[in-house]
CSV table of C-alpha atoms in Angstrom, one decimal:
chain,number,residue,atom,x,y,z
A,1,UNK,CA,100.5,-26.6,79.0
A,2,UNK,CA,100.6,-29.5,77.1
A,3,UNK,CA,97.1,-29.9,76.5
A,4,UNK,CA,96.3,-25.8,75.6
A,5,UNK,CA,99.1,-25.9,72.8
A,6,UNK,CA,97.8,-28.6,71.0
A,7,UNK,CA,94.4,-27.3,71.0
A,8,UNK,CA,96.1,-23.8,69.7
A,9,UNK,CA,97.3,-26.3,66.8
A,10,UNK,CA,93.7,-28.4,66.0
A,11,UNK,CA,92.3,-24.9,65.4
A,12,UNK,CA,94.8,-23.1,63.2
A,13,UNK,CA,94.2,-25.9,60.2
A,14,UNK,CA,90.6,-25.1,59.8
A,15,UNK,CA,90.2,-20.9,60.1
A,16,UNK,CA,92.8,-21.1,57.1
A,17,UNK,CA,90.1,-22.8,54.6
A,18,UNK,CA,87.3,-20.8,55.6
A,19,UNK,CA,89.0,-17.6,55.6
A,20,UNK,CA,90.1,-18.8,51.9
A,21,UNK,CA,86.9,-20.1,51.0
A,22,UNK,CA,85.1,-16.5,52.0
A,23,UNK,CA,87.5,-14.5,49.7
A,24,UNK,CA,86.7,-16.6,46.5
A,25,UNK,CA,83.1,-16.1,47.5
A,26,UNK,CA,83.0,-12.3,47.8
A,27,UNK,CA,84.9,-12.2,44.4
A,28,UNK,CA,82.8,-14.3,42.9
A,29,UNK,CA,79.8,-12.0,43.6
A,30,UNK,CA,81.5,-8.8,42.5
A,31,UNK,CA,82.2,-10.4,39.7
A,32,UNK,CA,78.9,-11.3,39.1
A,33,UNK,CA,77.4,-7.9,40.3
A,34,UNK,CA,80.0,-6.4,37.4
A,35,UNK,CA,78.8,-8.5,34.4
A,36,UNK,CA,75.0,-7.8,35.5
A,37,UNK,CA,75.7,-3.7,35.4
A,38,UNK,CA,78.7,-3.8,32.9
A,39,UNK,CA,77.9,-6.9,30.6
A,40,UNK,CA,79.6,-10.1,29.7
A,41,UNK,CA,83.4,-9.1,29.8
A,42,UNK,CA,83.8,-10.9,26.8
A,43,UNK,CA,82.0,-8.2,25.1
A,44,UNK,CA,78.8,-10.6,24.1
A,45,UNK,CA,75.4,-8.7,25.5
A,46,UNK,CA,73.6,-9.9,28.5
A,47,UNK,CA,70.9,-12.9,27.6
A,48,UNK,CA,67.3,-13.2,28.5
A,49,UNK,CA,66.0,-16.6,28.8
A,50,UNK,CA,62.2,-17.4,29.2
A,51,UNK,CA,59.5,-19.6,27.4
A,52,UNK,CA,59.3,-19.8,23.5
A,53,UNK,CA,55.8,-18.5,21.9
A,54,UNK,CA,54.1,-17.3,19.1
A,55,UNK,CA,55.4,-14.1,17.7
A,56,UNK,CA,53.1,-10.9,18.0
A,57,UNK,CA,50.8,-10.8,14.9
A,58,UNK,CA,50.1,-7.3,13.5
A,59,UNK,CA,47.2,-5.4,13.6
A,60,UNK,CA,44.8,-5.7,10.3
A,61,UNK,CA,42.8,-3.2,9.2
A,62,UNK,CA,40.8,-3.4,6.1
A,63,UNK,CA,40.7,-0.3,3.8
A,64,UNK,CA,37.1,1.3,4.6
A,65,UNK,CA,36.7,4.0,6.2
A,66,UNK,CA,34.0,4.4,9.0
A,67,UNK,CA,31.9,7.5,9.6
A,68,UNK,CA,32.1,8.8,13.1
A,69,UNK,CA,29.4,7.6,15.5
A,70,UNK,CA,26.6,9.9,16.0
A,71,UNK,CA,26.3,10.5,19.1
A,72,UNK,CA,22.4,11.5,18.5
A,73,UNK,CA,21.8,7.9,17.0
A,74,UNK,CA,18.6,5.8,18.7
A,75,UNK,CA,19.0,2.2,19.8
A,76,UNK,CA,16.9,-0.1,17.7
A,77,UNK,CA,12.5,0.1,18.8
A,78,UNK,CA,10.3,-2.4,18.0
A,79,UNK,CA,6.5,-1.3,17.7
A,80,UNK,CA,4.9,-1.6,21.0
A,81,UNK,CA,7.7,-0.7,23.3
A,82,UNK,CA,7.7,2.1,25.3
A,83,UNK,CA,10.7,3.9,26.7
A,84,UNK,CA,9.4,6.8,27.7
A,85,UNK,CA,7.2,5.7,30.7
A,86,UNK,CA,3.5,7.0,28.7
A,87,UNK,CA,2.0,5.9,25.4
A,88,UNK,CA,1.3,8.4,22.9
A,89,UNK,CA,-0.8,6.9,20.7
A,90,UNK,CA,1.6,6.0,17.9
A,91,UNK,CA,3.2,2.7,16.5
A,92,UNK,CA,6.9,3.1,16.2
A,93,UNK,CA,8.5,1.0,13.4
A,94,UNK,CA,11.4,-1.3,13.6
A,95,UNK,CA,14.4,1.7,12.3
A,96,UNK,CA,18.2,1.5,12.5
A,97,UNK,CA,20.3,4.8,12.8
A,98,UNK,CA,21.7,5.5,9.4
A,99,UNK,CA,19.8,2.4,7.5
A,100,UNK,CA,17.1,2.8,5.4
A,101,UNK,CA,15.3,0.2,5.9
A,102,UNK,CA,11.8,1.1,4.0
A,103,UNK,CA,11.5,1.5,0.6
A,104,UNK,CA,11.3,4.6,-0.9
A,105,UNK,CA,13.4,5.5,-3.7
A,106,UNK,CA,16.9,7.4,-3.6
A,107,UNK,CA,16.7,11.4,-2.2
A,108,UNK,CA,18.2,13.6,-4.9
A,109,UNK,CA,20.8,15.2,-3.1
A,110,UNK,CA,19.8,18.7,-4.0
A,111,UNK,CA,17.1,18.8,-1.1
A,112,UNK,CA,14.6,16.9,0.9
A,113,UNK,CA,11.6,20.0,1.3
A,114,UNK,CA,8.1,18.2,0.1
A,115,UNK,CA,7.0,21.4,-1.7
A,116,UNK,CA,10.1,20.6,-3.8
A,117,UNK,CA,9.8,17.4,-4.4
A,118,UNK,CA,6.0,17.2,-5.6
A,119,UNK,CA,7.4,20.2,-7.8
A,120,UNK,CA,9.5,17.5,-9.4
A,121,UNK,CA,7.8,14.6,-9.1
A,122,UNK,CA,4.9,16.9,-11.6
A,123,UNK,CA,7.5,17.9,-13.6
A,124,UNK,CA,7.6,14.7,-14.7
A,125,UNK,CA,5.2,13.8,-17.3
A,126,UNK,CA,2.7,11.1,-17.2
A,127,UNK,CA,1.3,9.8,-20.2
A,128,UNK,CA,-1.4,8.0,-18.1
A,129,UNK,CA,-2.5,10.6,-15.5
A,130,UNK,CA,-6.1,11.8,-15.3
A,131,UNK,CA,-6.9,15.9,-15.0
A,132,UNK,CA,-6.6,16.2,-10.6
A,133,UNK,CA,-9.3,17.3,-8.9
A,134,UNK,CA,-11.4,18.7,-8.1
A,135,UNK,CA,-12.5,20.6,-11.5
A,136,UNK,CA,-13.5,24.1,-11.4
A,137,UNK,CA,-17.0,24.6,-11.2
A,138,UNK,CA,-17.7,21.1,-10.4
A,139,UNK,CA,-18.4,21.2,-6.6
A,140,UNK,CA,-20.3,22.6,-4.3
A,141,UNK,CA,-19.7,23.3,-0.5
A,142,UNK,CA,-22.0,20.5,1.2
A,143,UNK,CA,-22.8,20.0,5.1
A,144,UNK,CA,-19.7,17.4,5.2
A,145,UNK,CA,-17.6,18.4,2.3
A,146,UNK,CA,-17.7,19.1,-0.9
A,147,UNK,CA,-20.3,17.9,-3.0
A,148,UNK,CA,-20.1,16.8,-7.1
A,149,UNK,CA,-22.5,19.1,-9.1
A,150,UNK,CA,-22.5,19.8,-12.8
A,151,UNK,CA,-21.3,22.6,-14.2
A,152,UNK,CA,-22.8,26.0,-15.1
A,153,UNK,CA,-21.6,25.1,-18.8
A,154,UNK,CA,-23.3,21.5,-18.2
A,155,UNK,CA,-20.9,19.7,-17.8
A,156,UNK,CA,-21.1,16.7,-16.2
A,157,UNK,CA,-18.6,15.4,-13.1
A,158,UNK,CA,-19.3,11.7,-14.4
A,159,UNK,CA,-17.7,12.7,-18.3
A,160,UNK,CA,-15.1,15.4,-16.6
A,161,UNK,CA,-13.8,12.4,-14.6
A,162,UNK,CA,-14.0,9.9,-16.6
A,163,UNK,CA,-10.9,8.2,-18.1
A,164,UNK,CA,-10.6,9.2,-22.0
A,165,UNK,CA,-11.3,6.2,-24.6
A,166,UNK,CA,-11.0,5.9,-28.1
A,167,UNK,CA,-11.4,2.4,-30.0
A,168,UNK,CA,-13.3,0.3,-33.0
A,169,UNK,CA,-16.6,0.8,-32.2
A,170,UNK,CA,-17.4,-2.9,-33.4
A,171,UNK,CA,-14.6,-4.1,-31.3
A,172,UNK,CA,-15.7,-6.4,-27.9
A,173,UNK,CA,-14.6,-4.3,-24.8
A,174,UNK,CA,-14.0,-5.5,-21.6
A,175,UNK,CA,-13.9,-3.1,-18.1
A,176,UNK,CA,-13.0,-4.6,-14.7
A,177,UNK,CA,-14.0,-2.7,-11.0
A,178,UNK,CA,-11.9,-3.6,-8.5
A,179,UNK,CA,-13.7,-2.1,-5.1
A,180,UNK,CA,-13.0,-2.1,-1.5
A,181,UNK,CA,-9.6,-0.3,-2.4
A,182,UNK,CA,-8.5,2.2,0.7
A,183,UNK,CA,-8.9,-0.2,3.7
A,184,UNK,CA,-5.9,-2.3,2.9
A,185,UNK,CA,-2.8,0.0,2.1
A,186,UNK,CA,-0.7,-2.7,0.9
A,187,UNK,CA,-3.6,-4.1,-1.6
A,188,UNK,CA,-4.3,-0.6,-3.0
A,189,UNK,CA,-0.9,0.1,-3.9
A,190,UNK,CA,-0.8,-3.0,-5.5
A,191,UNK,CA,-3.2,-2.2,-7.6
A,192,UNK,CA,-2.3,1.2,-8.0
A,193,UNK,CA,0.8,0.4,-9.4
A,194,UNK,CA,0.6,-2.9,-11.1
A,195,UNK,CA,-3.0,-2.9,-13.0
A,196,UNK,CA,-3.4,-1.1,-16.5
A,197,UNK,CA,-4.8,2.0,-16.0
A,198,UNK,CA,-7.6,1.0,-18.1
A,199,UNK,CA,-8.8,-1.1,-14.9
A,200,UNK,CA,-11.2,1.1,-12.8
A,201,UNK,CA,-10.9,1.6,-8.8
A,202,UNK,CA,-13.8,2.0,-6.5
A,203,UNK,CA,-13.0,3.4,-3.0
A,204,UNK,CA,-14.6,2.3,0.6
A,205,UNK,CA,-16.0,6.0,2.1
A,206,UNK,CA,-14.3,5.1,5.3
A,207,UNK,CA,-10.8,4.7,4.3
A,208,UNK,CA,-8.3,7.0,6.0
A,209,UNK,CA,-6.5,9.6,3.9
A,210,UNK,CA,-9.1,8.9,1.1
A,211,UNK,CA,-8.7,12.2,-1.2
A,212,UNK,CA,-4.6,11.2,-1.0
A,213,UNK,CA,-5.3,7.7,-2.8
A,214,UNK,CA,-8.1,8.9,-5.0
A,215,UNK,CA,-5.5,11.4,-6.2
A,216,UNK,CA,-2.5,8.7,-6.3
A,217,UNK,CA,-4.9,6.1,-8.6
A,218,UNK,CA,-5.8,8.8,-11.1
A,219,UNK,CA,-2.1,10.1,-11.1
A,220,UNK,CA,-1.8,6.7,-12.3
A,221,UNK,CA,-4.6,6.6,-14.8
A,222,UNK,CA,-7.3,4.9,-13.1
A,223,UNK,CA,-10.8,6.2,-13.2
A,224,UNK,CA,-12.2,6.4,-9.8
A,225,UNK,CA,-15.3,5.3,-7.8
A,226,UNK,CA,-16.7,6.0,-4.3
A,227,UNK,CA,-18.5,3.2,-3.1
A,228,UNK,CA,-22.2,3.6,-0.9
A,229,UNK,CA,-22.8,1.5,1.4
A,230,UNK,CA,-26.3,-0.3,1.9
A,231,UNK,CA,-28.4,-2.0,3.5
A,232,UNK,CA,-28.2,-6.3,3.2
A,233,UNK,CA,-30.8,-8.9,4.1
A,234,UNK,CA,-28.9,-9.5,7.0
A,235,UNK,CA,-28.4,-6.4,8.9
A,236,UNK,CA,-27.8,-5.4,11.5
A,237,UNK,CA,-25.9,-8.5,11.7
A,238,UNK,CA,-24.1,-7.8,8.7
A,239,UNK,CA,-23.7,-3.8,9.2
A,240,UNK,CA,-21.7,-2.0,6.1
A,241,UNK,CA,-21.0,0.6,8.9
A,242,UNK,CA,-22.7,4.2,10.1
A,243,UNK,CA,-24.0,5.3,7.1
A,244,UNK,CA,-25.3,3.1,5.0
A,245,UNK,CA,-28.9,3.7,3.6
A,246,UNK,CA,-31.6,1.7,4.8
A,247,UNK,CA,-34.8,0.3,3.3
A,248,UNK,CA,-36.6,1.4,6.5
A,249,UNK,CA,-35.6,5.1,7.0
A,250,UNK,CA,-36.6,8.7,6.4
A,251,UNK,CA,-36.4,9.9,3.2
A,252,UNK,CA,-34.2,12.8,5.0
A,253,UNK,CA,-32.0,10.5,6.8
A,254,UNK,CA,-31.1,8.3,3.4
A,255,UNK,CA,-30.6,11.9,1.6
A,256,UNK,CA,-28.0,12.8,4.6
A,257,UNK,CA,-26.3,9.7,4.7
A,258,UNK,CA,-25.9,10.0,0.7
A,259,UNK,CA,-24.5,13.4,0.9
A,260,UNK,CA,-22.2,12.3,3.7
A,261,UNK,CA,-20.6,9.2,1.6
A,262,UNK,CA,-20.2,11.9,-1.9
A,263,UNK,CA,-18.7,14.4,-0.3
A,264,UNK,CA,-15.7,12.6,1.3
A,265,UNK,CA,-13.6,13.3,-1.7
A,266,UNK,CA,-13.3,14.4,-5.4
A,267,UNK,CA,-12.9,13.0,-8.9
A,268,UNK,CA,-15.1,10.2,-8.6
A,269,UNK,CA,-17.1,9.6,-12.0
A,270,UNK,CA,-19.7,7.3,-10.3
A,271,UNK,CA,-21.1,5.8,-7.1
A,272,UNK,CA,-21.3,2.0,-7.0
A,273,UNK,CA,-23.2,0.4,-4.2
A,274,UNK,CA,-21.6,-1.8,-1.5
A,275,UNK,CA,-23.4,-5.1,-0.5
A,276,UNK,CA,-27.2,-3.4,-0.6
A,277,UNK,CA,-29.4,-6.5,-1.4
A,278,UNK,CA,-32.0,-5.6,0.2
A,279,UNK,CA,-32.1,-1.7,-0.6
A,280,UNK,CA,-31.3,-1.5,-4.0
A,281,UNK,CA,-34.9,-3.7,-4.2
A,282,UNK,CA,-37.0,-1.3,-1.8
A,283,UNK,CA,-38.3,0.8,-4.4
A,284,UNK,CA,-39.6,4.1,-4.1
A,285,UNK,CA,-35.8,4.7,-1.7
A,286,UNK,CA,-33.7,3.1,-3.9
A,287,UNK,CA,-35.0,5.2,-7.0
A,288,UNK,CA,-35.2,8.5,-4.3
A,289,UNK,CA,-31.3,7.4,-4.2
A,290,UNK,CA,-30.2,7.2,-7.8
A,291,UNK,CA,-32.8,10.3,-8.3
A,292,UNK,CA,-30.2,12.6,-6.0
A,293,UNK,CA,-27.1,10.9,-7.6
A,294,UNK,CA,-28.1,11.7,-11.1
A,295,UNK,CA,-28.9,15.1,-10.3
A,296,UNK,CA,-25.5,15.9,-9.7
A,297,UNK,CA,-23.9,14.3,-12.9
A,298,UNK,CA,-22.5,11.1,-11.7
A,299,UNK,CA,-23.2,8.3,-12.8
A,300,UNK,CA,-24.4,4.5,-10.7
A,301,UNK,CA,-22.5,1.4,-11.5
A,302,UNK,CA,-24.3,-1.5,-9.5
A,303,UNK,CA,-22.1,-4.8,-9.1
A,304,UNK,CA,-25.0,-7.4,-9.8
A,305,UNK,CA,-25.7,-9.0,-5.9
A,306,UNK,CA,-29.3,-8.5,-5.7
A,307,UNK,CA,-32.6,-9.1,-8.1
A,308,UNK,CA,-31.2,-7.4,-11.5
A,309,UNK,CA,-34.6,-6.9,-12.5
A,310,UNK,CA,-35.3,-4.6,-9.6
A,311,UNK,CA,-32.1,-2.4,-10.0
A,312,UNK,CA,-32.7,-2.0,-13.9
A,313,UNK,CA,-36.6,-0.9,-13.3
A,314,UNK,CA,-35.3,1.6,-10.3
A,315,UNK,CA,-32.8,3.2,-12.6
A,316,UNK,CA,-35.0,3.6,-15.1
A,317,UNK,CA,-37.6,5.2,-13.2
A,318,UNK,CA,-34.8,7.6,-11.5
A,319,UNK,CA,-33.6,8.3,-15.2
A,320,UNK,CA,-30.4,7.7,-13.6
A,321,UNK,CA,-27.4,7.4,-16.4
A,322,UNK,CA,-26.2,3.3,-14.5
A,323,UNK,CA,-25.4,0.3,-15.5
A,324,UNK,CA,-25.2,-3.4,-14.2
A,325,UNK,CA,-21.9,-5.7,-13.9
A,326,UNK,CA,-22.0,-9.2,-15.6
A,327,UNK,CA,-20.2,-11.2,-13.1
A,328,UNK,CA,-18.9,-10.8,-9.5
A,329,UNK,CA,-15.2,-11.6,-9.9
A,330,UNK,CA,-14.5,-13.4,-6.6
A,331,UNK,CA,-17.4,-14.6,-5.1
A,332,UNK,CA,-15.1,-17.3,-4.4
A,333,UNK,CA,-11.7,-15.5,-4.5
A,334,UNK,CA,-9.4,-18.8,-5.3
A,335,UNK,CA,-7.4,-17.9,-8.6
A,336,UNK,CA,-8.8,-20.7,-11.1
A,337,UNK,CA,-12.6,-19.5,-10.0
A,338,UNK,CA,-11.5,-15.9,-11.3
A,339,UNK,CA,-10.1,-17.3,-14.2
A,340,UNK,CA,-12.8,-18.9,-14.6
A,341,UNK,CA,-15.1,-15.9,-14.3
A,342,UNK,CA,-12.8,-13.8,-16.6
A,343,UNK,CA,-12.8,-15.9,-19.1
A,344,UNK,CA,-17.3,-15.4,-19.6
A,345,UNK,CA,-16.3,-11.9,-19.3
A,346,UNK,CA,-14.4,-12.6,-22.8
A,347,UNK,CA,-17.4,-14.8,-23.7
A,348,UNK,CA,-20.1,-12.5,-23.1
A,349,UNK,CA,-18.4,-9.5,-24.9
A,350,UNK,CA,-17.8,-11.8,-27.6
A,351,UNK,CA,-21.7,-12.0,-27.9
A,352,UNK,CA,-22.9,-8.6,-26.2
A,353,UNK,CA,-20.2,-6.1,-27.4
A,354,UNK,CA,-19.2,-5.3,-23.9
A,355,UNK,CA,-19.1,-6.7,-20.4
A,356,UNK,CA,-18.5,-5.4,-17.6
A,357,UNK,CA,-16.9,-7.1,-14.2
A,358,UNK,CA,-16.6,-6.7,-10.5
A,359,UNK,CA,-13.8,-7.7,-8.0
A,360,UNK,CA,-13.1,-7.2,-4.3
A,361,UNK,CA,-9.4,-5.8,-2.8
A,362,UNK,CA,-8.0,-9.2,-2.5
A,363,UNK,CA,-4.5,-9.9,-3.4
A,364,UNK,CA,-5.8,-13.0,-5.7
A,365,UNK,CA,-8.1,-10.6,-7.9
A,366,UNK,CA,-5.2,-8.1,-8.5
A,367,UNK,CA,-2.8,-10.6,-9.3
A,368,UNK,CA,-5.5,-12.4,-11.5
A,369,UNK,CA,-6.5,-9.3,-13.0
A,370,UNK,CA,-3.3,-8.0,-14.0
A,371,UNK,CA,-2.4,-11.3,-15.2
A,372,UNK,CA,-5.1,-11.8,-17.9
A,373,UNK,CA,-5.0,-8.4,-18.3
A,374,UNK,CA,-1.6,-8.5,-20.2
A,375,UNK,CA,-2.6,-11.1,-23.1
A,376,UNK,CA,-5.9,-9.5,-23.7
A,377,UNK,CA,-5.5,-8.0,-26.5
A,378,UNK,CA,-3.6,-10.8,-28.2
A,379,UNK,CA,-7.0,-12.5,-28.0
A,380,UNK,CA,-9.0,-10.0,-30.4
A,381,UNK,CA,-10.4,-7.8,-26.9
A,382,UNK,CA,-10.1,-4.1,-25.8
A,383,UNK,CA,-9.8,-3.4,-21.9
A,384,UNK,CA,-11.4,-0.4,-22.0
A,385,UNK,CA,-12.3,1.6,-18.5
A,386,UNK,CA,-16.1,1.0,-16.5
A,387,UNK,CA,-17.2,4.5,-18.0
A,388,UNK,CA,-17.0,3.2,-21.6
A,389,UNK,CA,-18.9,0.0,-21.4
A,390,UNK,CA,-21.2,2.4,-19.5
A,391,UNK,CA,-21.3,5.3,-22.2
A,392,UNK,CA,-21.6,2.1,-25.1
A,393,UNK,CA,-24.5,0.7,-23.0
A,394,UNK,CA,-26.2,3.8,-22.7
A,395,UNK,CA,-25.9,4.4,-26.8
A,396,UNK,CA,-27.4,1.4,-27.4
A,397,UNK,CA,-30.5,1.9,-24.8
A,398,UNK,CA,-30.7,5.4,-26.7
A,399,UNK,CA,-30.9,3.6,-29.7
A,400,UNK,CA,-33.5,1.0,-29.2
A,401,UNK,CA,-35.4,3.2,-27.4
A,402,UNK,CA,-35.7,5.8,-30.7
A,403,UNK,CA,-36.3,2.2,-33.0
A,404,UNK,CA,-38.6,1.3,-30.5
A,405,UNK,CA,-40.8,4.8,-30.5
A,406,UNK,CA,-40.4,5.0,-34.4
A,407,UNK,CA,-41.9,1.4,-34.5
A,408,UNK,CA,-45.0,2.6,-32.6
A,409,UNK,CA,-45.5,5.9,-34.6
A,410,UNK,CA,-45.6,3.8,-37.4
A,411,UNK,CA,-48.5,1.2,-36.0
A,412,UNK,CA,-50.4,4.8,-35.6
């Protein structure tokens, strides 16, 4: 009995604590759970503690405002890809959706139709710009185009196409033929644009869209030419292309080839040869040649590559109204060499009354051209256009001629 009461007493000391320590516990966590949903009974708002950062920045937006996408607009081609699966035949240009990225001038903003903007665009006038062609009455429907032909009225396509001139007749003129224009779009706007229009333009027969440029150089004031390919020394080996007349064909076949090459546009006022060595000293087919060309009313302007001798005696047998350069601009095309070269133009119509030059399509002839071109008249000389040294030249072989046949009627 003993032994059981004492054990009643070891126990009674320690369910006291815990049943103390248990209370304090659950009022603790009421007390807890009542600040969480109630707040601090103090009245101060519950805390939230974390890491410090940086505060939010705002958004920024700058003040322009941005047209809505199109939802039409193309990604970005470059020429030579193909993203269709087939080639059709066309180069695609480098473009961006909504850039312009050529250079074309401003669109008015009253309308973009073509009809209405040539309408303009000849509204404005040009002091420079040459009567378009064709002339009425001045062709003729040929087997590959229209053909030059002079008027019932006689009228001639060589003086109806002719760029107008007026100037001291004792004053030296100089003209300047810049050929080979068509074949290299970016060197025949150049010159287009940036010559005088006193400087004449002779066009390769093979360039595409050839009627548009001849029509674009005399908008601009330049007289034009169509160039006629012939035969070299060294052909076939040096070929001036399908239809150039050859020492060794048929009449016929040199008569088809020269109606092809005159009747692939209009508003030409000569024909000047290209390369043709060997041709322009066959004879008989060189003269047969100038013989057709002067019977339709244009005129033959010959650079000078070949035996001058020869070209002067087939002209003159022909009766052909031509004339011969003085110099080859750009036989070697470096700048100081046609400097060089421009500068004997000055000389020789400082001695002759007028001389006469010939250039190729190279960007160093324009730029050389245009150059001297600007100080010209500074130095006491007239640029004048290929068709008046021509027409002076022609006076003066007029005029010795008559001295020449009085001189012999009076030895009679």
């Amino acid at each position: 009995m003993a032994t059981t009461t004492r054990k009643t007493n070891e126990l009674a000391p320690l369910r006291a604590p815990l049943i103390a320590g248990g209370g304090t516990a659950l009022l603790f966590a009421a007390g807890v759970g009542l600040i969480a949903l109630f707040g601090d009974p103090a009245g101060r708002p519950p805390l939230a503690r974390g890491e410090l950062g940086a505060l939010p920045q705002p958004e920024l937006r700058a003040g322009i405002e941005h047209a809505p996408e199109d939802a039409h607009a193309q990604p970005v081609r470059f020429a030579g890809e193909d993203t269709t699966g087939h080639d059709d035949g066309h180069e695609d240009e480098v473009s961006l959706a909504g850039v312009n990225d050529g250079f074309d001038p401003p669109q008015p903003a009253h309308g973009s139709d073509p009809a209405d903007a040539e309408a303009r665009n000849a509204a404005v006038a040009n002091p420079y710009a040459l009567t378009p062609a064709p002339i009425s009455g001045l062709t003729e429907d040929g087997p590959s185009g229209p053909l030059p032909v002079i008027g019932p009225d006689g009228q001639r396509p060589d003086s109806a196409y002719a760029r107008p001139f007026h100037a001291d007749p004792e004053a030296p003129i100089i003209a300047v033929i810049i050929g080979g224009m068509g074949l290299n779009r970016a060197v025949t706007e150049e010159a287009i644009d940036t010559l005088p229009p006193e400087v004449s333009l002779s066009f390769a027969p093979y360039s595409r869209d050839l009627q548009t440029w001849v029509e674009r150089a005399r908008a601009a004031g330049h007289e034009v030419l169509i160039e006629m390919p012939m035969e070299p020394y060294d052909y076939p080996n040096n070929d001036p292309g399908p239809h150039t007349l050859l020492a060794d064909a048929s009449e016929t076949e040199n008569a088809r080839r020269l109606a092809w090459v005159m009747s692939q546009t209009t508003g030409y006022f000569a024909v000047m040869n290209y390369l043709g060595a060997r041709f322009s000293t066959a004879g008989s087919p060189f003269e047969s040649t100038l013989r057709r060309i002067e019977d339709r009313g244009v005129a033959f302007i010959h650079d000078g590559n070949g035996r001058r001798a020869a070209i002067e005696t087939a002209g003159h047998n022909a009766g052909a109204r031509f004339t011969i350069a003085d110099r080859i601009l750009d036989e070697d095309p470096s700048p100081r060499s046609i400097d060089d070269r421009l500068l004997t133009l000055e000389a020789l119509a400082l001695q002759n009354g007028a001389s006469l030059g010939a250039g190729f399509a190279y960007p160093a002839t324009v730029e050389q051209v245009a150059d001297w071109a600007r100080s010209l008249e500074t130095r006491g000389y007239v640029l004048a256009p290929a068709s008046a040294v021509l027409a002076r030249r022609n006076e003066q072989d007029g005029g010795e001629a008559a001295t020449h046949t009085a001189d012999a009627g009076g030895q009679h």
